[in-house]
Coordinates of C-alpha atoms and ligand atoms in Angstrom, one line a residue:
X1 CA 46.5 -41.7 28.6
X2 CA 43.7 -39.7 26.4
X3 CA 44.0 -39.7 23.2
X4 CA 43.2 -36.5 21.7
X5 CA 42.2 -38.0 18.6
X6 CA 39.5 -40.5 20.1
X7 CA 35.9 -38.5 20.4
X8 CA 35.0 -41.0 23.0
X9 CA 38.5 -40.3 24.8
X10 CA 37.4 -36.8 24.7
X11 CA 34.2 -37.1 26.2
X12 CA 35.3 -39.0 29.0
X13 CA 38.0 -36.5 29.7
X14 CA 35.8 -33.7 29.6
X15 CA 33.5 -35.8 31.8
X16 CA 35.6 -36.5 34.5
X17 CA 36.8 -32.5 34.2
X18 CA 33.6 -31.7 34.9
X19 CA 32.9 -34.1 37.8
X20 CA 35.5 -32.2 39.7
X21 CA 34.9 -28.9 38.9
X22 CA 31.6 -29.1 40.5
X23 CA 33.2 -30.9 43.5
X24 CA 36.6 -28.3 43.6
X25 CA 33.3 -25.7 43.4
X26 CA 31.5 -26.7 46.6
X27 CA 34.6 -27.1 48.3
X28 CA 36.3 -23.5 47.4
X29 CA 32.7 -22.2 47.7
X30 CA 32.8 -20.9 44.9
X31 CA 30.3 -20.0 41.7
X32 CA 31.3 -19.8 38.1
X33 CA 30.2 -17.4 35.6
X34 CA 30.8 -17.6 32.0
X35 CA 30.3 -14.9 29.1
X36 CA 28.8 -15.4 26.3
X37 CA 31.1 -15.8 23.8
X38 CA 33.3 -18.8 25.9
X39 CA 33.1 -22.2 24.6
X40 CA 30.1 -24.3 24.8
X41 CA 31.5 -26.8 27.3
X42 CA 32.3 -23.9 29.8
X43 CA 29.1 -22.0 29.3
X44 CA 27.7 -25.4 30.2
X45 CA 29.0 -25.6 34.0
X46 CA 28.4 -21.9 34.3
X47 CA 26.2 -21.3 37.1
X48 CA 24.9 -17.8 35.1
X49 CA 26.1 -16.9 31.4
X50 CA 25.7 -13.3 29.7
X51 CA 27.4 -10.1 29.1
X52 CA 30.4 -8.6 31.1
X53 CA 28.2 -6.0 32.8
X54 CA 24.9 -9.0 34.0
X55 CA 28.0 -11.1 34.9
X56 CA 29.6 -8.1 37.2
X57 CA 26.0 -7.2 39.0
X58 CA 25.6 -11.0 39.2
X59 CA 28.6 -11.6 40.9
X60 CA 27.1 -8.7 43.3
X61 CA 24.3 -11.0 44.0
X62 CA 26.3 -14.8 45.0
X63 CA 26.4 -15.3 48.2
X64 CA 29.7 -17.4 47.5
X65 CA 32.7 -15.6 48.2
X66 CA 34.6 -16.9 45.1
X67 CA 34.1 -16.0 41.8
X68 CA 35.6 -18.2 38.6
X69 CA 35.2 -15.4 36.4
X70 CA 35.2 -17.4 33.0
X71 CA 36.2 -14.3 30.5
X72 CA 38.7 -11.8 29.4
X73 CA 40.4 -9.4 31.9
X74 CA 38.4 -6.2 32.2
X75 CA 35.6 -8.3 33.3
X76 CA 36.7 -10.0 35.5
X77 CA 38.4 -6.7 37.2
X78 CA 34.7 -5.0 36.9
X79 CA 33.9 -7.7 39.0
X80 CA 36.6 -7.1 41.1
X81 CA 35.5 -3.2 41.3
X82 CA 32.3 -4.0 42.3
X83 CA 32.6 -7.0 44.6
X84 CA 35.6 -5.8 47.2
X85 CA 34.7 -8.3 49.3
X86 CA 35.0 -11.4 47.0
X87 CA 38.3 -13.5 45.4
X88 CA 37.9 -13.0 41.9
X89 CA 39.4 -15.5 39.9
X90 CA 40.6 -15.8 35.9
X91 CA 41.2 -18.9 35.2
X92 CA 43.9 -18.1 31.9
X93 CA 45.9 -15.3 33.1
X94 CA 47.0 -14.5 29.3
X95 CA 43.2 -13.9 28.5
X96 CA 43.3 -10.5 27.8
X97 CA 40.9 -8.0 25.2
X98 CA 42.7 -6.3 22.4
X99 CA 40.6 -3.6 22.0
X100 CA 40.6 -2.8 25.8
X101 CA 44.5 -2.6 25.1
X102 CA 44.1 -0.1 22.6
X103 CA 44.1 3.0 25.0
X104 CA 46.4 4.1 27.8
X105 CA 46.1 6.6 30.9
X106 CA 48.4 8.7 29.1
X107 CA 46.7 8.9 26.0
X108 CA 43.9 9.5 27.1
X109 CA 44.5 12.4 29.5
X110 CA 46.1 14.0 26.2
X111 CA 42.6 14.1 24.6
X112 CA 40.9 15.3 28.2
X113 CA 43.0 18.3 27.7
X114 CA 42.6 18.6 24.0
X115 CA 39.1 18.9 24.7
X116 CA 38.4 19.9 28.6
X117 CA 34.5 20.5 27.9
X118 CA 34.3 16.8 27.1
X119 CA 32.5 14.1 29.1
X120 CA 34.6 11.0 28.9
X121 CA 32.5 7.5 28.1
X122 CA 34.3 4.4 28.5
X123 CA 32.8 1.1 27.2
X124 CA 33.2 -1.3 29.6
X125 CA 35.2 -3.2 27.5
X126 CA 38.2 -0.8 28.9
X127 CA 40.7 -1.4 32.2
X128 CA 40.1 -0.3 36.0
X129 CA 42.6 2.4 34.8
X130 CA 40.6 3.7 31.8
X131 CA 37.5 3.5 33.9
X132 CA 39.0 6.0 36.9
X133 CA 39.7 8.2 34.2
X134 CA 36.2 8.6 32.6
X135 CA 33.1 10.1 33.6
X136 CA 30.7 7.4 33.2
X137 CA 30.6 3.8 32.0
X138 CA 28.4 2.2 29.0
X139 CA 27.8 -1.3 27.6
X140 CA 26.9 -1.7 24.2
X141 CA 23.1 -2.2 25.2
X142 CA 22.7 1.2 27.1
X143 CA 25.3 3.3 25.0
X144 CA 22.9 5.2 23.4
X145 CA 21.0 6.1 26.5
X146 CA 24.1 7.0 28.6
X147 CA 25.4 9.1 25.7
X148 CA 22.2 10.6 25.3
X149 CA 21.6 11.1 29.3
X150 CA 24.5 13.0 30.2
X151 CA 24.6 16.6 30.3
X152 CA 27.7 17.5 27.9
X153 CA 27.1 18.5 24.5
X154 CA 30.8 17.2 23.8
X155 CA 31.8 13.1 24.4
X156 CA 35.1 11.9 24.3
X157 CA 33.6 8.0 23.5
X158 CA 36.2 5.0 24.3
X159 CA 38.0 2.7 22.8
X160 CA 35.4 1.3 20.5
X161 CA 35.0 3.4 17.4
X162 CA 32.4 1.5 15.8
X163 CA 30.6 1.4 18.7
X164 CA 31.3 5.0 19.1
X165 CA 30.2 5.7 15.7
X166 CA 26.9 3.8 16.1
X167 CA 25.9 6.1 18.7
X168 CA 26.5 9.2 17.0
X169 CA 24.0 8.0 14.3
X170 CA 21.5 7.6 16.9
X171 CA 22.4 10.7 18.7
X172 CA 22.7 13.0 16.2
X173 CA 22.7 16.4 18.6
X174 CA 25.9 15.0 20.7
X175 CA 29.4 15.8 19.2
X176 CA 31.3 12.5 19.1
X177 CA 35.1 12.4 19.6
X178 CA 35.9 9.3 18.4
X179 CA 39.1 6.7 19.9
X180 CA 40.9 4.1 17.3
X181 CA 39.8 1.4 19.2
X182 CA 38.4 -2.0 17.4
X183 CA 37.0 -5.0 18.5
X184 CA 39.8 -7.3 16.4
X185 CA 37.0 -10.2 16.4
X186 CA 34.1 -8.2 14.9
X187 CA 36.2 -6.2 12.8
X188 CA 36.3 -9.3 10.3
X189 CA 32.5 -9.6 9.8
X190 CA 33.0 -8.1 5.8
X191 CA 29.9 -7.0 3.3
X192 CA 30.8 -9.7 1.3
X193 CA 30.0 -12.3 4.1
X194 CA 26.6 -10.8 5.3
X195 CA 25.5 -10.7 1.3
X196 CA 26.4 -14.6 1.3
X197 CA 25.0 -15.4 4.3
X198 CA 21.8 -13.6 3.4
X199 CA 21.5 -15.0 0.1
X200 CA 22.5 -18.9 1.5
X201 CA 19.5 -17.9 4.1
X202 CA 17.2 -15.3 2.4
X203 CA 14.3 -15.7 5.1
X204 CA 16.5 -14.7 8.2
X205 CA 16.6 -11.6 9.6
X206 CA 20.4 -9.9 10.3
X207 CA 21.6 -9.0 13.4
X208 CA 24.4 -7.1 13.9
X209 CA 26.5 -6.3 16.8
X210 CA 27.4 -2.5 17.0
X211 CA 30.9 -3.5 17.1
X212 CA 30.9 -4.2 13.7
X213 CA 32.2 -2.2 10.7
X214 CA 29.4 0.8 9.6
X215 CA 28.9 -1.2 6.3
X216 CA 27.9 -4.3 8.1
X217 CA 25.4 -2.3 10.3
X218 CA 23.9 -0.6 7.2
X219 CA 23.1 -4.6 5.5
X220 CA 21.6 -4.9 9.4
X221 CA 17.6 -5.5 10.1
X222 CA 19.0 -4.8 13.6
X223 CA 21.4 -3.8 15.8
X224 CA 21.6 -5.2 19.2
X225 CA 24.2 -6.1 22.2
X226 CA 24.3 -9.7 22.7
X227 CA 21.9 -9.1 25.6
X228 CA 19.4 -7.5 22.9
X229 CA 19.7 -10.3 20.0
X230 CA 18.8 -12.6 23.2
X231 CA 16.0 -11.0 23.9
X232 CA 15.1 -10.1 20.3
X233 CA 15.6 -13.9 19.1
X234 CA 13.3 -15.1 22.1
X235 CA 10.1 -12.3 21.5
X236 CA 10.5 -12.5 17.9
X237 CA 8.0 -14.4 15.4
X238 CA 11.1 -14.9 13.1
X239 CA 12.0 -18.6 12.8
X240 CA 15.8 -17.7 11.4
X241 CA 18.5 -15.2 12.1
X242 CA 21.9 -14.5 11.0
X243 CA 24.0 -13.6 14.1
X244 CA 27.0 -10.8 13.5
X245 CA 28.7 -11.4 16.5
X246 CA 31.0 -13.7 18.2
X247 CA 30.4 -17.4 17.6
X248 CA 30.7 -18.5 21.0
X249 CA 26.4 -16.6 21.3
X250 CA 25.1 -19.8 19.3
X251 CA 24.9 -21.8 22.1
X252 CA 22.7 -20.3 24.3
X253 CA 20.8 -18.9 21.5
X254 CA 20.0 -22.4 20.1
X255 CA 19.6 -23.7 23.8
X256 CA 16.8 -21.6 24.7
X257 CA 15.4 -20.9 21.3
X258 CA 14.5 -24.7 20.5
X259 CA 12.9 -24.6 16.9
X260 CA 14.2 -21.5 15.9
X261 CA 17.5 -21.5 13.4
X262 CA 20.5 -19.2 13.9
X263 CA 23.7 -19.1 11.6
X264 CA 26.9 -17.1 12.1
X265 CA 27.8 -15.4 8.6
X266 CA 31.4 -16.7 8.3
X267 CA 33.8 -18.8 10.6
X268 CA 36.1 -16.2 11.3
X269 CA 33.9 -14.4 14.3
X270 CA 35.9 -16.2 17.1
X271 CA 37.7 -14.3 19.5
X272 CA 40.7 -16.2 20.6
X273 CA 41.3 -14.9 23.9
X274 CA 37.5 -15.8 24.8
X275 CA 38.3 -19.5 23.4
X276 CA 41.6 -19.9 26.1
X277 CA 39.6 -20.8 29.1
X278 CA 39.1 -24.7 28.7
X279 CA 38.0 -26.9 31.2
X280 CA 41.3 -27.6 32.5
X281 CA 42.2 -24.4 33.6
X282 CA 38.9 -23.8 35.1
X283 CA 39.7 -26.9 37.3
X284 CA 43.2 -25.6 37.7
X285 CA 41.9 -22.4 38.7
X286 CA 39.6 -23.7 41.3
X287 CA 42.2 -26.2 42.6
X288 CA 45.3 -23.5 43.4
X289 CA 42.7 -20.7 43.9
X290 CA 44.5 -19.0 40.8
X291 CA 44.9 -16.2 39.3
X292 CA 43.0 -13.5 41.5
X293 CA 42.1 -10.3 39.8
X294 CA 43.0 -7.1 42.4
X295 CA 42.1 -3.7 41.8
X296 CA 44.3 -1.7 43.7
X297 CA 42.1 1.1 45.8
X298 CA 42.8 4.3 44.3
X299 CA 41.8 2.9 41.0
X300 CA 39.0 0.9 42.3
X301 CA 37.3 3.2 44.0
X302 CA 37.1 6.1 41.0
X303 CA 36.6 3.3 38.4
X304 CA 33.4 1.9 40.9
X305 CA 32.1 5.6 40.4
X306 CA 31.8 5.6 36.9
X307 CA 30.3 2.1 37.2
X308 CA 27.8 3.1 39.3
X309 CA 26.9 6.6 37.6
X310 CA 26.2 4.1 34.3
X311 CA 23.9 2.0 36.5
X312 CA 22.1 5.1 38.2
X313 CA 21.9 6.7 35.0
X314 CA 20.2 3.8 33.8
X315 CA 17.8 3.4 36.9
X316 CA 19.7 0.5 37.7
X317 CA 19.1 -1.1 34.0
X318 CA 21.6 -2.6 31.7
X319 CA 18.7 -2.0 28.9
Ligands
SF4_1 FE1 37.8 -8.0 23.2 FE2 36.5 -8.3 20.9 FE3 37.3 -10.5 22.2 FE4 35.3 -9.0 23.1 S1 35.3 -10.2 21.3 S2 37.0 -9.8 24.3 S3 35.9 -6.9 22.5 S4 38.6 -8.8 21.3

């Protein structure tokens, strides 16, 4: 019997969990992809780890025709959209996104006939349903650029208003229609915790993501997607950052950034459907091939438009 209690209990547990993951993996021929913000154990047995739009296009890329999609709901069913051929699999079934809940079908076509000169943008952190219903797709690293891109002078921007927000600062001639959509995890990153955390480390730079409120991004050196505080954390000569995003980033930030220092500003930037999948139901999932992630076609196939009109847009770039 483990007791829960006993760190050396635990490790052995976890040890063992592991051990047949990777054995239920070969024989399910199946690969396992993890977002960035899931636990550190998880990200561990990943086979690839980043944001929900690399994991989609990696998934593209396996040659394994299952896919443990280690994540919140809309990703895996972008996956799903983009990979008909493949059993996409989520391991907690409950592991949903509260800001992807915060807009409907209904809703929305409201505001398309409020304002029927409007191109519609969804983040991809929306459904398969929202995604039929838009125009074209962004991520928070090409938001900018997709808003920017399209032909429309008017954007009805979706669900993320902070994100949303962001982008009309940085595209000034576009006329922004804004959704009240928030990301409930970043929405907690205050002032007060990014003026503590920069005086407790007053050499490290701050790095915001664009889900955050507009008064963190103003105390921000920069704001990046996760993809972009990777990439700036590895090219940069900084030696410390303070990272405004989900906690779950400071493992593979401190993995591949050996010598480098990286603090989260306060405790509360965990988002607990991220944190549901554990090992156990990863090895759960892998064992009764549980719980696959359909799209039915009519959905599929408009909401796979709009992904792909992000990705031409973007000359096949998630930059
Ligand atoms: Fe959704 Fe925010 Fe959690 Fe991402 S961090 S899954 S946007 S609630």
């Amino acid at each position: 019997m483990r007791d829960r209690n006993n760190p050396k209990d635990d490790i052995l547990y976890k040890k063992k969990l592991k051990a047949n993951i990777t054995k239920l993996k070969e024989q399910r021929n199946a690969v396992i992809l993890a977002h960035n913000y899931q636990r550190d154990e998880i990200q561990e047995i990943a086979d690839f780890s980043g944001d929900s739009l690399e994991l989609a296009r990696a998934a593209v890329r396996t040659k394994e025709n299952v896919i443990v999609f280690c994540g919140v709901h809309f990703m895996a069913e972008s996956a799903a959209i983009l990979n008909p051929g493949k059993k996409v699999l989520l391991p907690v079934k409950e592991a949903g996104c509260p800001l992807a809940d915060m807009i409907t079908v209904r809703k929305l076509r409201e505001k398309k006939k409020q304002f029927p000169d409007a191109a519609v943008v969804c983040y991809v952190n929306s459904s398969a349903e929202i995604k039929a219903e838009s125009d074209i797709s962004c991520t928070s690293s090409n938001a900018v650029k997709v808003v920017r891109v399209i032909k429309n002078k008017r954007v009805i921007f979706v669900p993320d208003k902070n994100l949303g927000r962001y982008v009309q600062t940085q595209v000034p001639e576009k006329d922004i229609i804004l959704w009240e959509g928030f990301c409930p995890t970043h929405i907690r990153l205050t002032e007060e915790d990014v003026i503590k955390a920069k005086n407790n480390f007053p050499k490290a730079a701050f790095i915001a993501h664009p889900e955050c409120k507009p008064e963190v991004l103003n105390l921000a050196d920069h704001v990046y997607s996760t993809k972009g505080m990777f990439d700036y954390a590895k090219m940069s000569k900084a030696k410390e950052f303070i990272i405004g995003t989900e906690s779950g980033m400071l493992y593979k930030l401190r993995k591949e950034n050996q010598g480098k220092k990286f603090h989260i500003p306060t405790t509360h930037l965990i988002c607990a459907n991220m944190k549901l999948t554990t090992l156990g139901w990863v090895a759960y999932s892998l064992e009764n091939m549980v719980y696959e992630i359909k799209v039915p076609d009519r959905v599929r196939e408009k909401a796979r438009m709009t992904l792909e009109r992000m990705l031409s847009a973007m000359g096949k770039t998630t930059d």
